[in-house]
PDB file of C-alpha atoms in Angstrom:
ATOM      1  CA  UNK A   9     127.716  89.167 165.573  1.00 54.00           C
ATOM      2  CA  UNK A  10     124.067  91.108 165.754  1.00 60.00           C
ATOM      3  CA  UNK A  11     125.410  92.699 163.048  1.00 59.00           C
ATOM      4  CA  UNK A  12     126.184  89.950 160.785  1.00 57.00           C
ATOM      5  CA  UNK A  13     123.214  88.170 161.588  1.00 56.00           C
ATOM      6  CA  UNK A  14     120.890  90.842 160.025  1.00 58.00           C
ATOM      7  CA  UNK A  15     123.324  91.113 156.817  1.00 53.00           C
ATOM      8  CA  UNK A  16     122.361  87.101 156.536  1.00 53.00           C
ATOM      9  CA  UNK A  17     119.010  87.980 156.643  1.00 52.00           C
ATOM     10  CA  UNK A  18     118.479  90.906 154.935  1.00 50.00           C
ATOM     11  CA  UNK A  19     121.081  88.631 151.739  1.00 51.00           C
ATOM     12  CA  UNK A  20     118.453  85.833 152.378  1.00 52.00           C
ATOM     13  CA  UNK A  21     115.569  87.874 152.333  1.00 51.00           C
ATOM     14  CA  UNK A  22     117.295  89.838 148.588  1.00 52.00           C
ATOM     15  CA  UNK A  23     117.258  86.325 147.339  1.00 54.00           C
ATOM     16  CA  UNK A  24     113.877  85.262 147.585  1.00 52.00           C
ATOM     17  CA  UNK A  25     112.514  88.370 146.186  1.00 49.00           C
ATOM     18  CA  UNK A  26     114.804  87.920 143.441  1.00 49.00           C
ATOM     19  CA  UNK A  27     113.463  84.538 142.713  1.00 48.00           C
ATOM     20  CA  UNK A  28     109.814  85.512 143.321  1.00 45.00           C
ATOM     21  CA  UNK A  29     110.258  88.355 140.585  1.00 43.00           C
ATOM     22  CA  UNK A  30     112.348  86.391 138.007  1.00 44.00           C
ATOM     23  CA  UNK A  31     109.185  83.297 138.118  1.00 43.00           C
ATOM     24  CA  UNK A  32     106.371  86.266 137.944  1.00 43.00           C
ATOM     25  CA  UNK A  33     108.345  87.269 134.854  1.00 55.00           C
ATOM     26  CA  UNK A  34     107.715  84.055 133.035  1.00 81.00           C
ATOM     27  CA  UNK A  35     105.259  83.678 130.757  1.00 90.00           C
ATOM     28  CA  UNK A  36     103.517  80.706 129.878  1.00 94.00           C
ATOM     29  CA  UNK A  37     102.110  80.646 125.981  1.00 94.00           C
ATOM     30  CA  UNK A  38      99.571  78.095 125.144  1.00 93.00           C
ATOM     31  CA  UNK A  39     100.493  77.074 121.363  1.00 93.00           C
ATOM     32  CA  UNK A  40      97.719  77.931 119.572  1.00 87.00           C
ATOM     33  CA  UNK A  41      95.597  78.501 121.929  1.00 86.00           C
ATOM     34  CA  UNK A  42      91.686  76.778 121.614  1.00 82.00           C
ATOM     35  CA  UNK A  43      92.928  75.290 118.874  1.00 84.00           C
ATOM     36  CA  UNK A  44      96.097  73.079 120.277  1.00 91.00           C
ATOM     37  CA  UNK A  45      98.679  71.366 118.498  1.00 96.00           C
ATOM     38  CA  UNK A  46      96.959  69.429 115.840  1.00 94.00           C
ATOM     39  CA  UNK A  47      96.980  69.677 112.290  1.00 90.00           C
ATOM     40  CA  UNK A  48      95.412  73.133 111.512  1.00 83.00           C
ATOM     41  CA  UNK A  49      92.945  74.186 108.907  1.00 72.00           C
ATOM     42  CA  UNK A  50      94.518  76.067 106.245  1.00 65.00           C
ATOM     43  CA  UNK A  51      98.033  74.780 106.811  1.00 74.00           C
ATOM     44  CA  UNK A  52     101.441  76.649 108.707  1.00 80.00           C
ATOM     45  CA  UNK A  53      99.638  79.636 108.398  1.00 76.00           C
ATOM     46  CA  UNK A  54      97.769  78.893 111.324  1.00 76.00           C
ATOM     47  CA  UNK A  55     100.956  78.504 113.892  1.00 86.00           C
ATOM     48  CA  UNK A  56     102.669  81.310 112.359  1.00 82.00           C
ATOM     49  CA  UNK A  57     100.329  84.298 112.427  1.00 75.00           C
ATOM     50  CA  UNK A  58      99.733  82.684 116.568  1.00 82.00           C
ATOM     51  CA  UNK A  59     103.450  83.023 117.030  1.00 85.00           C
ATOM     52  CA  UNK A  60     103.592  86.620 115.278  1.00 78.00           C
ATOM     53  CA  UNK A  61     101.321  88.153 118.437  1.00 77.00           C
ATOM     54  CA  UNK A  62     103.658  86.704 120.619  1.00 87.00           C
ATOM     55  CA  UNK A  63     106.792  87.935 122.214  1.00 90.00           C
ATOM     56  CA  UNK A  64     109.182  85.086 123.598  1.00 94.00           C
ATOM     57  CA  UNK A  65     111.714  85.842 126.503  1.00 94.00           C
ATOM     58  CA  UNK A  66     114.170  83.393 128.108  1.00 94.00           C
ATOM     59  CA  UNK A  67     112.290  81.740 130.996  1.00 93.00           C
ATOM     60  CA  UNK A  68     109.391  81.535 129.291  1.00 95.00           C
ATOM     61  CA  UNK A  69     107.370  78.142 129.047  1.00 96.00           C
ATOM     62  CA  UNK A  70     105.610  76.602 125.475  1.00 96.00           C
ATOM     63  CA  UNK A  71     102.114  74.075 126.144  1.00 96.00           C
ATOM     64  CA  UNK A  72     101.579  72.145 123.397  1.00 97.00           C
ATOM     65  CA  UNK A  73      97.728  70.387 124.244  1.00 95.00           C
ATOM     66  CA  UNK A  74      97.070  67.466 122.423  1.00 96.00           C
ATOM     67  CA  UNK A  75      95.486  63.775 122.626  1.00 94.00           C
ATOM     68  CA  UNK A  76      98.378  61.813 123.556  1.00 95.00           C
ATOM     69  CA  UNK A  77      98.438  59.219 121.035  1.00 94.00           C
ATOM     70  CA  UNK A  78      97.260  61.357 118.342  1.00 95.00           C
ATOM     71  CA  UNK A  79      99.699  63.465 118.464  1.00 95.00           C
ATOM     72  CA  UNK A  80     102.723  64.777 119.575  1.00 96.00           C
ATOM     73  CA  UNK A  81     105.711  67.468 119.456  1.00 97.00           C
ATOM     74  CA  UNK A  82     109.223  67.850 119.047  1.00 97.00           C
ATOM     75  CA  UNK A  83     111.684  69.716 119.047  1.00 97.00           C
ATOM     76  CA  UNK A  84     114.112  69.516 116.117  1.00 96.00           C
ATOM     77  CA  UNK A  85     117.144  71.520 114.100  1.00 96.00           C
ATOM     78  CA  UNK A  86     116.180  74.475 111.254  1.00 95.00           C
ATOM     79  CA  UNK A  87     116.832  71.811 108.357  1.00 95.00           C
ATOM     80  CA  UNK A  88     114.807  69.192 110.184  1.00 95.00           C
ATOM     81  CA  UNK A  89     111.554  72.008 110.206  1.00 95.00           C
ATOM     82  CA  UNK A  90     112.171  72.833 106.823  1.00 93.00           C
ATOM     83  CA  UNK A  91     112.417  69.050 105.527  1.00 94.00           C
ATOM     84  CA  UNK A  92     109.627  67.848 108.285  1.00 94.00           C
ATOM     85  CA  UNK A  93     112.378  65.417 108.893  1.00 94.00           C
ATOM     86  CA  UNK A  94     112.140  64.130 111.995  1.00 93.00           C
ATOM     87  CA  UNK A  95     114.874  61.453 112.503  1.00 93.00           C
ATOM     88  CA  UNK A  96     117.222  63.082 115.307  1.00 92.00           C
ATOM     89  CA  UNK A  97     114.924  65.374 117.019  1.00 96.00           C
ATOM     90  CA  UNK A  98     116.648  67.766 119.718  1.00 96.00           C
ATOM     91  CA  UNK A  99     113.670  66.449 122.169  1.00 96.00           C
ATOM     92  CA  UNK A 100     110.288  64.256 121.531  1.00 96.00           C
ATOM     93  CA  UNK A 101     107.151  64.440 123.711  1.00 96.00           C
ATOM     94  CA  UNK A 102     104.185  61.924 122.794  1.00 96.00           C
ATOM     95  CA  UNK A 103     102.285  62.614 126.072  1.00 95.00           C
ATOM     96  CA  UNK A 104      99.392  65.966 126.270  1.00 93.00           C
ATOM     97  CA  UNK A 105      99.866  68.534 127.469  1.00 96.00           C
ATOM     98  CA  UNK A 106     103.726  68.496 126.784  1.00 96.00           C
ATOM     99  CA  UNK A 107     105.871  71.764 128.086  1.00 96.00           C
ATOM    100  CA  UNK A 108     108.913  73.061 126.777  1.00 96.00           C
ATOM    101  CA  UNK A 109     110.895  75.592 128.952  1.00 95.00           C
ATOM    102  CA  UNK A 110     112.760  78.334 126.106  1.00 96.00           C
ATOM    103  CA  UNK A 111     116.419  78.406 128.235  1.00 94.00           C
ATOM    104  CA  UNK A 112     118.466  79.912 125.699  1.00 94.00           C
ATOM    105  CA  UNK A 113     118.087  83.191 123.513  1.00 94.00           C
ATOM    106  CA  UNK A 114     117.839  82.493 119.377  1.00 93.00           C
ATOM    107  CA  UNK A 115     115.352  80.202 116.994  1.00 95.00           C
ATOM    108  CA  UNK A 116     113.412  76.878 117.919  1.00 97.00           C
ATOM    109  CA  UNK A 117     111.917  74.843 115.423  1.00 97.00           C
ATOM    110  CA  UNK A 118     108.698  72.382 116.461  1.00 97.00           C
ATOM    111  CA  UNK A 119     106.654  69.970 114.207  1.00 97.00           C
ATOM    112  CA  UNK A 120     104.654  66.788 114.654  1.00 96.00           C
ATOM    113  CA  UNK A 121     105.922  63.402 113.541  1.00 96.00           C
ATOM    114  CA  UNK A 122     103.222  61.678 113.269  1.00 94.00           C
ATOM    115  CA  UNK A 123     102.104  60.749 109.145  1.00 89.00           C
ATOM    116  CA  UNK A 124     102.293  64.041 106.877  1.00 91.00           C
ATOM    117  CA  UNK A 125     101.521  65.909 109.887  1.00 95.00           C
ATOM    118  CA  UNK A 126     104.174  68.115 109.502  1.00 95.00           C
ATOM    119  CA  UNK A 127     103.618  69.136 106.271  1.00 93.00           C
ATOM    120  CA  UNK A 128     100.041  69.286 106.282  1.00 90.00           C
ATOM    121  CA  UNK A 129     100.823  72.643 108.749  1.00 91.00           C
ATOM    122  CA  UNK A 130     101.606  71.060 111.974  1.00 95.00           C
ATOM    123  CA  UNK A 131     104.809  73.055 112.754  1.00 95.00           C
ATOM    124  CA  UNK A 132     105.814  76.291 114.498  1.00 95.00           C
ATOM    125  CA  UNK A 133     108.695  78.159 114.578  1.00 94.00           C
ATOM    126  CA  UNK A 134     109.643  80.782 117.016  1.00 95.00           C
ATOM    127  CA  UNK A 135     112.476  83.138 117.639  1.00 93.00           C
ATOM    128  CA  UNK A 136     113.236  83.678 121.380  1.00 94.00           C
ATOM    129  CA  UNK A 137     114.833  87.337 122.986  1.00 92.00           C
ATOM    130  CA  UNK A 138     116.865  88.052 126.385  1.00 87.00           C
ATOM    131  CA  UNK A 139     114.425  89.010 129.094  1.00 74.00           C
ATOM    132  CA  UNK A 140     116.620  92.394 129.287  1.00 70.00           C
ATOM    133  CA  UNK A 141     115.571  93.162 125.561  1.00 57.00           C
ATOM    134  CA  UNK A 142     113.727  96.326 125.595  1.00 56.00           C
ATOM    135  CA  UNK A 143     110.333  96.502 123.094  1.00 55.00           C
ATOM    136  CA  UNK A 144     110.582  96.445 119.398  1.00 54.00           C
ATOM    137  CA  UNK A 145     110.320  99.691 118.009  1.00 57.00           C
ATOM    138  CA  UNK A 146     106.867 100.832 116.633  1.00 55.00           C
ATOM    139  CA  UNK A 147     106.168  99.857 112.959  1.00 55.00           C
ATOM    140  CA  UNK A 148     106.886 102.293 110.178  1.00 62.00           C
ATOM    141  CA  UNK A 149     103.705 103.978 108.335  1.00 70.00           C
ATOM    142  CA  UNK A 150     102.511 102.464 105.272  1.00 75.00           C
ATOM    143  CA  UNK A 151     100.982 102.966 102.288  1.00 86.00           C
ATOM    144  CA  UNK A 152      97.856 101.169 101.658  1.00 90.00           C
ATOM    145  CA  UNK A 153      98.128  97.140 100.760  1.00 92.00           C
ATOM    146  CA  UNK A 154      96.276  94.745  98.394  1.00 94.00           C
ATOM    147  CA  UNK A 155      95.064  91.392  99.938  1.00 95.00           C
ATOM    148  CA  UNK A 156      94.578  88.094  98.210  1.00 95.00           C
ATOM    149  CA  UNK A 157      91.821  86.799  99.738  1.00 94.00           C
ATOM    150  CA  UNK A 158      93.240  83.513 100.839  1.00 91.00           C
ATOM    151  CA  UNK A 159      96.021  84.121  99.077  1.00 91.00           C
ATOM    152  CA  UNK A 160      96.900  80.068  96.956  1.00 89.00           C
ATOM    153  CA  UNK A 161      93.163  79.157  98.088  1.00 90.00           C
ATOM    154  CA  UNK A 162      91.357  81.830  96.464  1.00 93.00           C
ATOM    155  CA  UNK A 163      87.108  82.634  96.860  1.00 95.00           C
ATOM    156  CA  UNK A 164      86.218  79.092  97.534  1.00 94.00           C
ATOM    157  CA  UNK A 165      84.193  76.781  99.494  1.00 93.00           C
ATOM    158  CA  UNK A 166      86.847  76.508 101.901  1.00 90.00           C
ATOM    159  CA  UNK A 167      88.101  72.663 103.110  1.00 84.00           C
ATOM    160  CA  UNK A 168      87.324  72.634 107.045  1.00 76.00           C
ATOM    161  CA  UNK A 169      85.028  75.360 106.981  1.00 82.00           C
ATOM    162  CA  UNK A 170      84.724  78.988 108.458  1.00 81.00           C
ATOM    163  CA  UNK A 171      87.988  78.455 109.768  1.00 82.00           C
ATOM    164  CA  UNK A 172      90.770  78.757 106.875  1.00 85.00           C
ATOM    165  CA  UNK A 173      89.446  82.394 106.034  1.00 89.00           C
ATOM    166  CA  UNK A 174      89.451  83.495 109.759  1.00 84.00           C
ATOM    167  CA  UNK A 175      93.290  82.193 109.936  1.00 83.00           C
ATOM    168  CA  UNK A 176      94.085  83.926 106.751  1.00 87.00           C
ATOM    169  CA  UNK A 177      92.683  87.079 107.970  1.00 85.00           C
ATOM    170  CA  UNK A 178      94.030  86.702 111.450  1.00 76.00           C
ATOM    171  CA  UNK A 179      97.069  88.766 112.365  1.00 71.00           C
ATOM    172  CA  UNK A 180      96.808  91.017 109.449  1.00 84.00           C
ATOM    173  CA  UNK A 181      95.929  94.860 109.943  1.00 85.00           C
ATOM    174  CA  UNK A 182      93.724  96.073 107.408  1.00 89.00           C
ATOM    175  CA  UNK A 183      93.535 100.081 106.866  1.00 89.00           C
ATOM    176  CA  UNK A 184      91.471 102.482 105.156  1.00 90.00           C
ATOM    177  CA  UNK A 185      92.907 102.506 101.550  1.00 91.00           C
ATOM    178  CA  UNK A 186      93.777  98.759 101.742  1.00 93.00           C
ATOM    179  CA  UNK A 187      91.759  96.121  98.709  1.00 95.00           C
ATOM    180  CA  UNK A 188      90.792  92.976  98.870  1.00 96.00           C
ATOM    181  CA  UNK A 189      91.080  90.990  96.160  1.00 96.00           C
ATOM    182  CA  UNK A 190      88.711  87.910  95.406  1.00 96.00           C
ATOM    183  CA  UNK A 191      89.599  85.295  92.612  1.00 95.00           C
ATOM    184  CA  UNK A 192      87.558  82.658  91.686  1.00 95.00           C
ATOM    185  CA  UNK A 193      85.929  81.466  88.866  1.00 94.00           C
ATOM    186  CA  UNK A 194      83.450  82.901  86.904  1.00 94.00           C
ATOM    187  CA  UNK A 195      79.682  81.255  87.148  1.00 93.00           C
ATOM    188  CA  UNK A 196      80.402  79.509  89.921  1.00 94.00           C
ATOM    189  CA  UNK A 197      80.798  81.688  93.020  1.00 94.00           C
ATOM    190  CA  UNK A 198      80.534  85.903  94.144  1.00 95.00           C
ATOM    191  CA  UNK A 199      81.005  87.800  96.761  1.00 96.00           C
ATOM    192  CA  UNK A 200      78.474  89.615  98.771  1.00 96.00           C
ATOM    193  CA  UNK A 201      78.977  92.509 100.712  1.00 96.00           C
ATOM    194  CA  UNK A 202      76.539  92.428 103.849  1.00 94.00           C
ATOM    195  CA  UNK A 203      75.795  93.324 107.125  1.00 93.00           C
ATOM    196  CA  UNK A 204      76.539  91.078 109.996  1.00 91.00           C
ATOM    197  CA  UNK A 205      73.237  89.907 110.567  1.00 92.00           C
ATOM    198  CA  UNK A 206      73.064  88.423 106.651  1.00 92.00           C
ATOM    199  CA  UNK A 207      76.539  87.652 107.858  1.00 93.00           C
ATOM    200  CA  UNK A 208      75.560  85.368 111.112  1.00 90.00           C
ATOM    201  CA  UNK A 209      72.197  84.248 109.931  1.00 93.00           C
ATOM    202  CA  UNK A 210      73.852  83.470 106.479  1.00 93.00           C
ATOM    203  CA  UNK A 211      70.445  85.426 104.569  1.00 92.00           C
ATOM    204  CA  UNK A 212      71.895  86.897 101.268  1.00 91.00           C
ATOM    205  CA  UNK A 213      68.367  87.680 100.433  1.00 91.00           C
ATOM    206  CA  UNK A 214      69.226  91.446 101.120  1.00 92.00           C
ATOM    207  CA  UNK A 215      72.985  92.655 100.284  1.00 94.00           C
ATOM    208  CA  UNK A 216      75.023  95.611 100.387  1.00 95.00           C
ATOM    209  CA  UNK A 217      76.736  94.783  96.805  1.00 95.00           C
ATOM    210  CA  UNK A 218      76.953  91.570  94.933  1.00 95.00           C
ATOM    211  CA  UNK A 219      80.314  91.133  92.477  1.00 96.00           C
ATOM    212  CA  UNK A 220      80.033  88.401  89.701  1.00 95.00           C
ATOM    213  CA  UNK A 221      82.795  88.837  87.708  1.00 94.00           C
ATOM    214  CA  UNK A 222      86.786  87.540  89.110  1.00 93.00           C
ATOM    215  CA  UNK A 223      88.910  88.693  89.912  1.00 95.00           C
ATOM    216  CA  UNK A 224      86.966  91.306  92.129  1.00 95.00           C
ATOM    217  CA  UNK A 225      88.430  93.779  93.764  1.00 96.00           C
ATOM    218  CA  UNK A 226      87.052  95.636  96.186  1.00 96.00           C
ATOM    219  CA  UNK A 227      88.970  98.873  98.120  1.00 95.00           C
ATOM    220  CA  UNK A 228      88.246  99.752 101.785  1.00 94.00           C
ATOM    221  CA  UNK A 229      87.160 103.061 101.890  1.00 91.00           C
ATOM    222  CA  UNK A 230      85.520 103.256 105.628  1.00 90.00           C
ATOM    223  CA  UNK A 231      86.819 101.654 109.208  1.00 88.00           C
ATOM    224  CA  UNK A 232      84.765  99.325 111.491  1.00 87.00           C
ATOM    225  CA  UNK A 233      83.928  95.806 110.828  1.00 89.00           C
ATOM    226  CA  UNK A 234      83.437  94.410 106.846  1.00 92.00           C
ATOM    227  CA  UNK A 235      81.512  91.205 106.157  1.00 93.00           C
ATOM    228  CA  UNK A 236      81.873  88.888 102.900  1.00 96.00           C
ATOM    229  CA  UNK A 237      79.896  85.712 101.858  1.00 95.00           C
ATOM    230  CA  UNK A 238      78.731  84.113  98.873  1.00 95.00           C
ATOM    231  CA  UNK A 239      74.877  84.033  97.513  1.00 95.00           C
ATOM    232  CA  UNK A 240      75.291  80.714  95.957  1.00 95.00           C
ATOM    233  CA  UNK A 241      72.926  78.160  97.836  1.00 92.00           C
ATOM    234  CA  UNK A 242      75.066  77.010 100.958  1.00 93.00           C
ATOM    235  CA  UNK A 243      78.846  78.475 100.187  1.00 95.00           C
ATOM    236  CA  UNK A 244      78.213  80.686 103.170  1.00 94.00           C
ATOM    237  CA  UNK A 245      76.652  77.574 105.589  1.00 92.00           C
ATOM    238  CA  UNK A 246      79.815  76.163 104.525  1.00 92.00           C
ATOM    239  CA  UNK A 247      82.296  78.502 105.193  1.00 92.00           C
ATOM    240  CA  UNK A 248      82.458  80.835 102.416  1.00 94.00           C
ATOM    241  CA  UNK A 249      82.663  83.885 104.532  1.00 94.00           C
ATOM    242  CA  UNK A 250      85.332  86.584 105.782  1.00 93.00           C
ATOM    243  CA  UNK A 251      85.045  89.314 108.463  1.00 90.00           C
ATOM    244  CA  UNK A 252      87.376  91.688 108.942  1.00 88.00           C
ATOM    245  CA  UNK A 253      88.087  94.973 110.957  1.00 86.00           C
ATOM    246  CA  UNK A 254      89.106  97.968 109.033  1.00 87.00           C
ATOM    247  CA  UNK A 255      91.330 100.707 111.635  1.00 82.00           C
ATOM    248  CA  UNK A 256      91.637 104.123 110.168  1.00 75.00           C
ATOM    249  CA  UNK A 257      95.372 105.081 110.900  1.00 63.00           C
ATOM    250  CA  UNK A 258      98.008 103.951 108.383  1.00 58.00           C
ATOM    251  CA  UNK A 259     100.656 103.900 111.535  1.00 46.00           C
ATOM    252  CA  UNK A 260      99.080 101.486 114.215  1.00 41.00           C
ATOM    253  CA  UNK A 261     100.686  99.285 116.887  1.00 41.00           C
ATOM    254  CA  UNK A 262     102.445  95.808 116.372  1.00 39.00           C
ATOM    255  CA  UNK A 263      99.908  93.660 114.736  1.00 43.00           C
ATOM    256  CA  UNK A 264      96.753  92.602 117.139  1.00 35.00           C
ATOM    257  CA  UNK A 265      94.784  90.362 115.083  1.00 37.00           C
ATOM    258  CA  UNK A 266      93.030  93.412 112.861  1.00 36.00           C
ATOM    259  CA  UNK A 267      90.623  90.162 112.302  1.00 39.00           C
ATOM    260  CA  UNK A 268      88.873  88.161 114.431  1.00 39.00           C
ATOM    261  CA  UNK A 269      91.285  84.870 115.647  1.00 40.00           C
ATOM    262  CA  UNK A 270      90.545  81.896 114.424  1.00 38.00           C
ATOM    263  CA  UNK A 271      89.433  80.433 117.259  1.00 36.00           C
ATOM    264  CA  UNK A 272      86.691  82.823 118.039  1.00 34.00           C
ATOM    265  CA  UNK A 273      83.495  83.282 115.634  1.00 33.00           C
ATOM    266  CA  UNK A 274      83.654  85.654 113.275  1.00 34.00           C
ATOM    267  CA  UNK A 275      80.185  86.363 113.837  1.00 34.00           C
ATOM    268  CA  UNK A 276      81.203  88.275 116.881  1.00 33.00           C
ATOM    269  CA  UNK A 277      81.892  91.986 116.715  1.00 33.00           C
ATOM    270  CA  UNK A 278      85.051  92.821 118.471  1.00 35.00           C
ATOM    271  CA  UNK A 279      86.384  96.492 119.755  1.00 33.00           C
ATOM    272  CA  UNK A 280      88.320  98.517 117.151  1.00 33.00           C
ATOM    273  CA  UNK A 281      91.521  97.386 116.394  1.00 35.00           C
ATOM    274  CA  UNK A 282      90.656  93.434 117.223  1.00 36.00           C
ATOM    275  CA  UNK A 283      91.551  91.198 119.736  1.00 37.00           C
ATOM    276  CA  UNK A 284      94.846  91.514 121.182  1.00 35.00           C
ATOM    277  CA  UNK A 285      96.922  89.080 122.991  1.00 37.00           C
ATOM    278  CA  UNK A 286      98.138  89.852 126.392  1.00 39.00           C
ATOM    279  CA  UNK A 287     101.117  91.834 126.619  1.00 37.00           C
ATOM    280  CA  UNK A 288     104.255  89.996 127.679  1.00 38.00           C
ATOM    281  CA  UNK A 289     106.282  90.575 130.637  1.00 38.00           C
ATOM    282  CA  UNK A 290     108.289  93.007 129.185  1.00 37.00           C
ATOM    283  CA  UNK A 291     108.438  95.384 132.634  1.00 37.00           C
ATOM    284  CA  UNK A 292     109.593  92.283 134.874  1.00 41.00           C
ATOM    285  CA  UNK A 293     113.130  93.359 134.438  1.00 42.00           C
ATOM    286  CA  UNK A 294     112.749  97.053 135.677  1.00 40.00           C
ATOM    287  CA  UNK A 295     110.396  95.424 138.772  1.00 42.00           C
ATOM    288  CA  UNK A 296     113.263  93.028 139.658  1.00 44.00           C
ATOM    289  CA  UNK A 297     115.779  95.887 139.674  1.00 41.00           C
ATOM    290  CA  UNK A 298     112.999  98.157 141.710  1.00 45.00           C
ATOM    291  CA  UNK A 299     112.222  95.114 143.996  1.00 48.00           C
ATOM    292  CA  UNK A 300     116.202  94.979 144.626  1.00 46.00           C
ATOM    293  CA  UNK A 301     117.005  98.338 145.164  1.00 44.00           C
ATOM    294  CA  UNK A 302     113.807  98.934 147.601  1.00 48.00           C
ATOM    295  CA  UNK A 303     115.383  95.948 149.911  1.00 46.00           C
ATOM    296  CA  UNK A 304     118.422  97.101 149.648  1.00 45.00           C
ATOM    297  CA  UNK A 305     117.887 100.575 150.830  1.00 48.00           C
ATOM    298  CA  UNK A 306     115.412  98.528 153.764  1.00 46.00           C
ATOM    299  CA  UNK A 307     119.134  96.811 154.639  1.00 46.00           C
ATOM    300  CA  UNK A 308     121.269 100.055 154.729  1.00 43.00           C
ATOM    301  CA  UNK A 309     119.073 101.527 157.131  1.00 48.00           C
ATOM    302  CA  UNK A 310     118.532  98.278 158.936  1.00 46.00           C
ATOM    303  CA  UNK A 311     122.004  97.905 159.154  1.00 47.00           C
ATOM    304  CA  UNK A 312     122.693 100.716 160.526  1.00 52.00           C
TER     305      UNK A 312
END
């Protein structure tokens, strides 16, 4: 009886840490971070370059922050995101912060229903993996790439600001050998290469290089951070401006924001190889299985 009681135990005991570890293995992602669920500068860019620095496992929990009444989320089918149609969502939340728990391996699809929200940006799309998935296998080397600056937009006073360059940038990894290339028109903007202090105070009154003539392009031949503005009166005051960070390697790890995020200023000077989001629970599967087979070896020899 002795005997049996400690097996109940020790089963009891296996349990709990079992739960403990699978809940520690969750990971809660905030959707876009500082900059919520709203309509985002710049369009679906914005939602999509925060869900490429993520990695989504079953168990895993979505915040969408948002004014209730402003806004709100749901959940809907792969034709629904594509049309923004929003007529028989899968779930609807109109209260801030709304949660989503990600139960079931495969694609979700979320968008705002509010007036032209959705296609104004406000949508994210995500694909979710089995917890037991091991990593994704380190990128192939490149060769170098060529960057529209702001690809549709162009070199332009940006709408919204600072903020639609930082998004475009965002998420993309920029190496020795890659160009940028700026198109505007002719007469009516440039681009100045400068140092971050011109870059932060907005002073073009001393530059690195000035380029007049569209479309410019310009190839990155060193690493560390680059800075770009305009010297036309107030283009950089409003948001004419692009930092980015230049690694030297043409293999590098899965992409880390090579710029800064769009939620941080781009005045700041981050470490080489840019922010990078923190690393998903990825070992929670091999603690669970360590967790289990310590206690189980603690209920062989407390067994016999």
């Amino acid at each position: 009886m002795t005997t049996k009681i400690r097996a109940a135990l020790v089963v009891v005991a296996l349990a709990a840490l079992l739960h403990t570890a699978v809940v520690v293995a969750q990971t809660t992602h905030v959707v876009g971070d500082s900059l919520g669920w709203l309509v985002p500068p710049g369009g679906p860019i914005a939602y999509a370059t925060w869900a490429d620095t993520q990695t989504f496992v079953v168990g895993d929990i979505l915040v969408f922050n948002f004014t209730t009444g402003e806004q709100d989320v749901a959940r809907v089918s792969k034709e629904g995101f594509d049309s923004c149609n929003s007529t028989n969502p899968i779930s609807l939340k109109t209260t801030g912060p709304a949660n989503f728990t990600l139960d079931t391996v495969g694609d979700y699809y979320f968008i705002g229903t509010m007036d032209r929200h959705c296609p104004l940006g406000q949508k994210l799309a995500i694909k979710v993996i089995d917890s037991s998935a091991g990593p994704s296998p380190p990128p192939s080397p490149r060769s170098p790439v060529t960057y529209t600056v702001g690809d549709i937009l162009g070199w332009v006073v940006p709408p919204l600001g600072e903020v639609a360059y930082s998004t475009w940038a965002y998420n993309k990894i920029f190496i020795v050998g890659d160009s940028l290339v700026f198109n505007f028109i002719n007469g009516t903007q440039d681009v100045a290469v400068v140092t971050k202090e011109a870059y932060d105070s907005c002073n073009t009154s001393s530059t690195i290089a000035v380029y007049a003539t569209s479309p410019t392009t310009i190839t990155l031949t060193t690493t560390g951070m680059h800075y770009f503005t305009s010297t036309y009166e107030l283009h950089c005051g409003l948001g004419q401006k692009l930092a980015i960070n230049v690694i030297a390697k043409s293999t590098t790890p899965s992409p880390s924001g090579a710029a800064i995020p769009p939620s941080s200023s781009v005045g700041a000077s981050p470490s080489a190889g840019g922010p990078t989001a923190p690393p998903p629970s990825s070992s929670a599967p091999s603690r669970i299985v360590a967790g289990a087979i310590a206690l189980l070896s603690i209920a062989v020899a407390f067994l016999h």
